[in-house]
Amino acid sequence: MENIYPQIIGDEESINGKETFKAKSPLTGAVLDANFCDASSEEIDKAASLAEKAFKIFKNISTEKRALFLEKIASLLEENSEQIIEVCMQESALPQARLEGEMGRTCNQLRMFATQICNDDFIPEIEEEVLPERVPPRPHFVRKYIAIGPVVLFGASNFPLAFSVAGGDTASALAAGCPVIAKGHPLHPHTSYLVGKCIQKAAKETNMPNGVFSLLQGKSYKVGEQLLSHTKVKAGAFTGSLNGGKALLKIASNRPEPIPFFAEMGSVNPVIIMSDALQKSYEDISAGLINSCTLDIGQFCTNPGLVILENTNVINEFLNRVKFVTDNTSSGHMLSEDISNSYDAGIKSLSDSGFIDIVAQAKKENIYAEGRPCVLKCEAKYLIKNPDYIEEVFGP
Amino acid sequence: MENIYPQIIGDEESINGKETFKAKSPLTGAVLDANFCDASSEEIDKAASLAEKAFKIFKNISTEKRALFLEKIASLLEENSEQIIEVCMQESALPQARLEGEMGRTCNQLRMFATQICNDDFIPEIEEEVLPERVPPRPHFVRKYIAIGPVVLFGASNFPLAFSVAGGDTASALAAGCPVIAKGHPLHPHTSYLVGKCIQKAAKETNMPNGVFSLLQGKSYKVGEQLLSHTKVKAGAFTGSLNGGKALLKIASNRPEPIPFFAEMGSVNPVIIMSDALQKSYEDISAGLINSCTLDIGQFCTNPGLVILENTNVINEFLNRVKFVTDNTSSGHMLSEDISNSYDAGIKSLSDSGFIDIVAQAKKENIYAEGRPCVLKCEAKYLIKNPDYIEEVFGP
């Protein structure tokens, strides 16, 4: 097939899957050129087996050498930054300045872990005194942290760099001595591939064992499920939605050998505004709040989704101000059409509840994958009675 | 019904369940007098609701006051030690000296946590410097541990004191500010009740909130399942078999809100004997090994279940010595008839494998719930090919 980007499996590349997919531009809905494959069962097995072999060597490599590997990844990402960010803009519709900042953060994370693991006191070893005279006698006893084994990483759609293939989870797993098999997010496969190639190259250049890193692509959930179920995989890491995270947690826990699954999942990020503060500076607060809510079209994981405040005498001024700011905010392209549709459905479900009202909504611009800032209000007592409505609606 | 021992629910007692049960003496098989009930759904709900209410107060109580509570439990256990140990001997067939040691350990654990939580540096608070000039600016940032909420504790059959109702899990949960709902093990309900009454009394005497502790009995798995599934329960703690622990882990992970489940489960406790050491002192090693394997009829969680050694020229002397020591070891009463039957079935399954042979087996004494020390051997290559045989067979 023309122009297929391969899986990265240790030192090699592989094209073996049957199902192909392409990413779409969230700016226009146009299908992008680059062609990708769902990883096959053989590829999943090969990546896991190589990772298991690599683990036996990698866990015993000195922290100084592991630090060089992490630093090399950061340098290669910086060298290739221009191309990666260009591709990432096409796949994510996130603005250039934001992605430049995210690239900086990604490299900082890698370097931070490199520095940390070279500190003597980073991995504490607890050693207890021998007490042969005690009843019962206490033997020589040492407690220390050891690497757990190959880790499967699930990249996030909304942070295609800092919480994806070379993100914080990868940096920490590699720092700890665990090989990483990254499952690339299907919304940015090309970005994942370019980042994955930097890690593969860094591993070769710093003489890391073959299999210390692999990148498997997949649009179907099956790729991730099979990976997390593989007996040679010993932990999972995830950033994404509550439902996605919980589905994967079940797989990790229901294996014959359950494994730890570290998930950073969606949240409404509740914000409490104290009445005194509101009284004094409701204009600044409303501007800051709406700015925070709409930053990158509300796709930040720290995006405030629930604001709690008392019904005081400035509440109407505050809400008017919120309405004014929101009316003057533009809508923008979300990460994908599906995400935009979920957002619209979430807003509809809230406003159809009968007790939640729309305060303000930015003008509809009829652009592709539109995310249209919206503020709703509700008396607290109704939400307390209907806690299902206190669920994240991902968006602005 | 005559002579029913109630559930302990906060400050009160309750008899509401339909299914009653009695423990059996593992010494004779005789049914013991004391009558117990499976906790009803209402009782489970009441204990969880009280625990949730108590949590709001208990988590904010000073560590000094929580320490007094823990110390009071230890004093009351010591005051009632004679009666508790007598009942526990009847229910567990464990010898008096062992239970006295276990009672000492139980009280030490409680006092150790009491001391620990009063140390200033016990719960580290990580506070990061404000950096308003940094890009992006770093706000005031504090990270600290907070109590998670009501904890359900599953007591172990083989440590009816130190890993049961007032054991280490209870001590640590209470120390952290989490109310505890203990699910008593059905093999020692009377012991659980007496220990539970000490905790209830300690809570009252040190003015802890009502619901900080409850004890629910149950022979049916349903009691534990319902407890762990309750929305107001926020964590589980368990000591016991691999299968039991994994079944409960599934429940904890598959809840709409998954909760952490801390399980200390069975293990073969592999022991490696180095060839040099064996050469020098195979007599001492064989005596020490068999002593460790048969301590309390092999029902210690640190009981060596798999010994790995090279096939050197002293192997036959070593095995002969092991046989001699084992032949001169008595069998004894296990914790229950079921446990004894499982042990016999486990030995049979190993010796029926075709590649695992019995080296030595103590004389059959035809006592109730007999646990008969047994040593088997196998070439490593067969076990590596058949890893299912490397599973714990609980017993001597």
XYZ file of N, CA and C in Angstrom, chain A residues 209-358:
450
model
N 19.386 -1.302 25.175
C 19.055 -2.613 24.607
C 17.877 -2.532 23.633
N 17.940 -3.353 22.604
C 16.882 -3.409 21.599
C 15.557 -3.787 22.271
N 14.532 -2.946 22.100
C 13.229 -3.235 22.695
C 12.913 -2.339 23.875
N 13.848 -1.457 24.227
C 13.604 -0.551 25.346
C 12.451 0.399 25.017
N 12.197 0.571 23.709
C 11.076 1.420 23.289
C 10.452 0.877 22.016
N 9.127 0.839 21.978
C 8.402 0.550 20.740
C 7.217 1.499 20.656
N 6.763 1.726 19.434
C 5.559 2.542 19.226
C 4.617 1.762 18.329
N 3.436 1.465 18.857
C 2.434 0.752 18.062
C 1.248 1.680 17.832
N 0.805 1.737 16.589
C -0.333 2.585 16.255
C -1.601 1.739 16.269
N -2.734 2.390 16.434
C -3.983 1.646 16.377
C -5.172 2.566 16.487
N -6.122 2.400 15.576
C -7.359 3.159 15.686
C -8.357 2.341 16.501
N -8.284 1.018 16.373
C -9.212 0.144 17.091
C -8.781 0.025 18.546
N -9.786 -0.073 19.445
C -9.496 -0.279 20.860
C -8.718 -1.572 21.087
N -8.857 -2.502 20.132
C -8.283 -3.833 20.338
C -6.774 -3.796 20.538
N -6.113 -2.870 19.837
C -4.650 -2.804 19.955
C -4.262 -2.537 21.414
N -4.903 -1.546 22.018
C -4.601 -1.215 23.413
C -4.990 -2.335 24.362
N -6.152 -2.942 24.112
C -6.618 -4.032 24.977
C -5.648 -5.205 24.953
N -5.219 -5.567 23.727
C -4.298 -6.701 23.596
C -2.972 -6.407 24.274
N -2.503 -5.177 24.101
C -1.236 -4.785 24.710
C -1.313 -4.892 26.227
N -2.374 -4.329 26.797
C -2.490 -4.277 28.255
C -2.740 -5.669 28.831
N -3.279 -6.571 28.001
C -3.540 -7.940 28.461
C -2.319 -8.833 28.314
N -1.290 -8.357 27.635
C -0.142 -9.225 27.340
C 0.593 -9.591 28.629
N 0.891 -10.896 28.789
C 1.511 -11.346 30.049
C 2.861 -10.698 30.306
N 3.547 -10.249 29.259
C 4.878 -9.677 29.470
C 4.831 -8.197 29.840
N 3.645 -7.610 29.776
C 3.480 -6.203 30.176
C 3.176 -6.162 31.668
N 3.848 -5.279 32.405
C 3.739 -5.292 33.865
C 3.109 -4.041 34.469
N 2.791 -3.036 33.652
C 2.101 -1.849 34.167
C 1.537 -1.066 32.990
N 0.542 -0.221 33.275
C -0.033 0.643 32.254
C -0.066 2.079 32.739
N 0.045 3.029 31.789
C -0.048 4.450 32.127
C -0.967 5.095 31.109
N -1.795 6.015 31.569
C -2.863 6.528 30.713
C -3.168 7.976 31.073
N -3.429 8.798 30.066
C -4.005 10.118 30.294
C -5.174 10.255 29.344
N -6.356 10.551 29.869
C -7.513 10.663 28.986
C -8.812 10.726 29.760
N -9.881 10.246 29.122
C -11.211 10.399 29.706
C -11.446 9.407 30.837
N -12.426 9.734 31.685
C -12.802 8.864 32.796
C -13.256 7.502 32.278
N -14.090 7.505 31.228
C -14.604 6.229 30.732
C -13.513 5.375 30.098
N -12.649 6.008 29.315
C -11.546 5.273 28.702
C -10.636 4.685 29.769
N -10.308 5.489 30.761
C -9.413 5.038 31.824
C -10.012 3.894 32.615
N -11.317 3.994 32.915
C -11.948 2.940 33.710
C -12.031 1.630 32.928
N -12.276 1.728 31.622
C -12.337 0.511 30.798
C -10.979 -0.189 30.809
N -9.906 0.588 30.710
C -8.567 -0.014 30.703
C -8.189 -0.535 32.094
N -8.608 0.184 33.137
C -8.338 -0.286 34.508
C -8.940 -1.669 34.731
N -10.155 -1.874 34.192
C -10.796 -3.190 34.327
C -9.938 -4.267 33.686
N -9.426 -3.976 32.496
C -8.586 -4.967 31.811
C -7.349 -5.271 32.654
N -6.716 -4.220 33.175
C -5.488 -4.411 33.962
C -5.771 -5.211 35.235
N -6.944 -4.998 35.846
C -7.260 -5.646 37.128
C -7.791 -7.058 36.948
N -8.385 -7.339 35.783
C -9.012 -8.645 35.580
C -8.087 -9.649 34.900
N -6.851 -9.241 34.610
C -5.883 -10.199 34.063
C -5.629 -11.309 35.082
N -5.189 -12.508 34.609
C -4.792 -13.546 35.579
C -3.750 -12.990 36.559
N -2.798 -12.215 36.051
C -1.886 -11.488 36.934
C -2.245 -10.007 36.832
N -3.005 -9.478 37.801
C -3.374 -8.056 37.726
C -2.117 -7.181 37.760
N -2.157 -6.051 37.061
C -1.000 -5.147 37.053
C -1.451 -3.744 37.427
N -0.542 -2.935 37.966
C -0.925 -1.558 38.298
C -1.210 -0.751 37.037
N -2.175 0.139 37.141
C -2.566 0.964 36.005
C -2.681 2.400 36.512
N -1.787 3.249 36.030
C -1.727 4.628 36.503
C -2.485 5.509 35.518
N -3.630 6.039 35.939
C -4.482 6.779 35.011
C -4.731 8.192 35.508
N -4.437 9.165 34.649
C -4.862 10.533 34.927
C -6.086 10.776 34.066
N -7.243 10.897 34.722
C -8.486 10.903 33.965
C -9.208 12.242 34.079
N -10.283 12.380 33.304
C -11.052 13.616 33.253
C -11.533 14.065 34.616
N -11.783 15.355 34.740
C -12.303 15.913 35.984
C -13.052 17.185 35.642
N -14.023 17.567 36.484
C -14.668 18.868 36.271
C -13.816 19.995 36.847
N -12.716 19.660 37.531
C -11.831 20.679 38.110
C -12.608 21.767 38.841
N -13.296 21.429 39.908
C -14.126 22.428 40.582
C -13.312 23.621 41.084
N -13.880 24.804 40.912
C -13.260 26.057 41.353
C -14.227 26.714 42.329
N -13.725 27.159 43.466
C -14.586 27.843 44.436
C -14.211 29.317 44.462
N -15.193 30.190 44.235
C -14.923 31.633 44.314
C -15.495 32.145 45.634
N -14.642 32.683 46.487
C -15.094 33.178 47.781
C -15.850 34.496 47.575
N -16.883 34.694 48.382
C -17.758 35.860 48.196
C -17.008 37.177 48.351
N -16.088 37.249 49.307
C -15.313 38.481 49.516
C -14.527 38.843 48.263
N -13.883 37.823 47.684
C -13.067 38.054 46.496
C -13.950 38.509 45.338
N -15.115 37.882 45.215
C -16.021 38.223 44.118
C -16.474 39.678 44.243
N -16.822 40.056 45.472
C -17.265 41.423 45.759
C -16.202 42.420 45.302
N -14.961 42.126 45.655
C -13.873 43.069 45.396
C -13.498 43.135 43.927
N -13.503 41.995 43.226
C -12.897 42.024 41.884
C -13.595 41.078 40.920
N -14.914 41.241 40.808
C -15.629 40.312 39.934
C -15.265 40.491 38.466
N -14.808 41.692 38.099
C -14.440 41.896 36.687
C -13.204 41.078 36.329
N -12.173 41.205 37.161
C -10.946 40.436 36.909
C -11.220 38.936 36.955
N -12.030 38.543 37.936
C -12.290 37.107 38.098
C -13.022 36.556 36.880
N -14.021 37.284 36.389
C -14.769 36.774 35.238
C -13.862 36.681 34.015
N -13.011 37.682 33.819
C -12.108 37.644 32.661
C -11.129 36.479 32.784
N -10.553 36.318 33.977
C -9.586 35.234 34.192
C -10.229 33.875 34.033
N -11.445 33.769 34.570
C -12.150 32.487 34.521
C -12.445 32.076 33.079
N -13.014 32.984 32.310
C -13.386 32.628 30.932
C -12.134 32.362 30.101
N -11.079 33.120 30.374
C -9.813 32.858 29.681
C -9.334 31.437 29.978
N -9.416 31.055 31.245
C -8.959 29.721 31.637
C -9.856 28.637 31.035
N -11.159 28.921 30.980
C -12.110 27.925 30.455
C -11.959 27.719 28.954
N -11.526 28.748 28.256
C -11.533 28.663 26.795
C -10.136 28.478 26.218
N -9.127 28.454 27.080
C -7.746 28.263 26.634
C -7.666 26.992 25.792
N -7.109 27.120 24.589
C -7.045 25.984 23.663
C -8.390 25.277 23.542
N -9.424 26.082 23.381
C -10.800 25.593 23.167
C -11.209 24.614 24.286
N -10.826 24.981 25.500
C -11.293 24.210 26.667
C -10.755 22.800 26.733
N -9.633 22.548 26.063
C -9.128 21.178 26.000
C -7.926 20.953 26.919
N -7.729 21.863 27.857
C -6.704 21.677 28.880
C -7.261 20.768 29.975
N -6.397 19.903 30.546
C -6.935 19.016 31.586
C -7.222 19.780 32.870
N -6.750 21.018 32.977
C -7.043 21.810 34.174
C -8.178 22.811 33.934
N -8.850 22.675 32.806
C -9.962 23.546 32.443
C -11.068 23.515 33.507
N -11.423 24.683 34.106
C -12.462 24.669 35.148
C -13.813 24.260 34.553
N -14.427 23.233 35.104
C -15.694 22.746 34.568
C -16.854 23.013 35.501
N -16.555 23.346 36.751
C -17.612 23.589 37.736
C -17.141 24.712 38.652
N -17.897 25.806 38.663
C -17.537 26.945 39.501
C -18.587 27.062 40.595
N -18.135 27.093 41.828
C -19.067 27.125 42.956
C -18.963 28.494 43.624
N -20.105 29.182 43.741
C -20.080 30.474 44.435
C -21.412 30.742 45.115
N -21.376 31.618 46.104
C -22.593 31.945 46.851
C -23.441 32.940 46.064
N -24.744 32.882 46.332
C -25.686 33.783 45.664
C -25.717 35.120 46.405
N -24.679 35.947 46.192
C -24.602 37.230 46.907
C -25.113 38.361 46.016
N -25.006 39.600 46.514
C -25.579 40.728 45.766
C -24.798 41.112 44.512
N -23.571 40.555 44.316
C -22.856 40.877 43.069
C -23.031 39.795 42.011
N -23.842 38.781 42.326
C -23.915 37.640 41.408
C -24.383 38.067 40.014
N -25.323 39.018 39.966
C -25.821 39.411 38.644
C -24.781 40.198 37.852
N -24.079 41.110 38.547
C -22.986 41.823 37.871
C -21.961 40.825 37.347
N -21.643 39.847 38.186
C -20.649 38.850 37.785
C -21.120 38.085 36.549
N -22.382 37.618 36.587
C -22.890 36.827 35.457
C -22.983 37.678 34.188
N -23.355 38.953 34.350
C -23.396 39.834 33.172
C -22.014 39.980 32.553
N -21.045 40.104 33.440
C -19.659 40.258 32.987
C -19.192 38.973 32.277
N -19.557 37.832 32.869
C -19.217 36.540 32.264
C -19.842 36.449 30.879
N -21.092 36.901 30.787
C -21.794 36.857 29.501
C -21.095 37.754 28.481
N -20.717 38.942 28.932
C -20.054 39.884 28.027
C -18.745 39.290 27.491
N -17.944 38.725 28.407
C -16.651 38.164 27.986
C -16.862 36.975 27.051
N -17.824 36.114 27.399
C -18.067 34.920 26.584
C -18.571 35.310 25.192
N -19.480 36.282 25.142
C -20.017 36.735 23.850
C -18.894 37.229 22.946
N -17.849 37.761 23.568
C -16.741 38.302 22.782
C -15.587 37.315 22.596
N -15.853 36.054 22.904
C -14.838 35.018 22.708
C -15.181 34.267 21.425
N -14.155 33.908 20.670
C -14.419 33.169 19.430
C -14.506 31.688 19.721
N -15.261 30.985 18.909
C -15.168 29.535 18.961
C -13.947 29.121 18.144
N -13.584 27.836 18.203
C -12.395 27.383 17.481
C -12.503 25.907 17.167
N -11.500 25.395 16.463
C -11.496 23.982 16.080
C -11.093 23.121 17.267
N -11.914 22.133 17.595
C -11.514 21.176 18.625
C -10.592 20.127 17.987
N -10.177 19.137 18.785
C -9.183 18.172 18.305
C -9.730 17.253 17.220
N -11.047 17.027 17.227
C -11.637 16.170 16.195
C -13.134 16.420 16.140
N -13.742 15.932 15.078
C -15.179 16.090 14.912
C -15.924 15.330 16.019
N -15.440 14.128 16.351
C -16.086 13.340 17.406
C -16.086 14.100 18.730
N -14.946 14.711 19.039
C -14.843 15.438 20.304
C -15.792 16.629 20.287
N -15.875 17.298 19.150
C -16.800 18.424 19.017
C -18.252 17.955 19.175
N -18.586 16.823 18.556
C -19.954 16.297 18.683
C -20.278 15.919 20.124
N -19.303 15.311 20.816
C -19.531 14.950 22.222
C -19.752 16.196 23.061
N -18.986 17.231 22.745
C -19.131 18.481 23.487
C -20.535 19.051 23.297
N -20.982 19.120 22.041
C -22.325 19.650 21.773
C -23.393 18.815 22.482
N -23.217 17.486 22.439
C -24.199 16.606 23.082
C -24.200 16.832 24.594
N -23.014 17.051 25.161
C -22.912 17.298 26.602
C -23.629 18.579 26.998
N -23.422 19.646 26.216
C -24.093 20.925 26.505
C -25.610 20.753 26.379
N -26.025 20.010 25.349
C -27.463 19.806 25.136
C -28.059 19.045 26.322
N -27.366 18.010 26.766
C -27.890 17.208 27.871
C -28.019 18.059 29.134
N -27.057 18.946 29.371
C -27.140 19.817 30.554
C -28.312 20.784 30.421
N -28.421 21.434 29.242
C -29.456 22.471 29.122
C -30.849 21.859 28.977
N -30.915 20.559 28.619
C -32.213 19.871 28.563
C -32.666 19.367 29.927
N -31.801 19.516 30.938
C -32.096 18.911 32.242
C -33.328 19.520 32.891
N -33.636 20.769 32.523
C -34.771 21.432 33.155
C -34.355 22.298 34.331
N -33.145 22.107 34.840
C -32.726 22.949 35.976
C -31.366 23.599 35.755
N -30.793 23.422 34.543
C -29.513 24.067 34.232
C -29.751 24.988 33.036
N -29.398 26.272 33.192
C -29.678 27.253 32.137
C -28.391 27.769 31.516
N -28.475 28.072 30.222
C -27.331 28.678 29.545
C -27.258 30.156 29.918
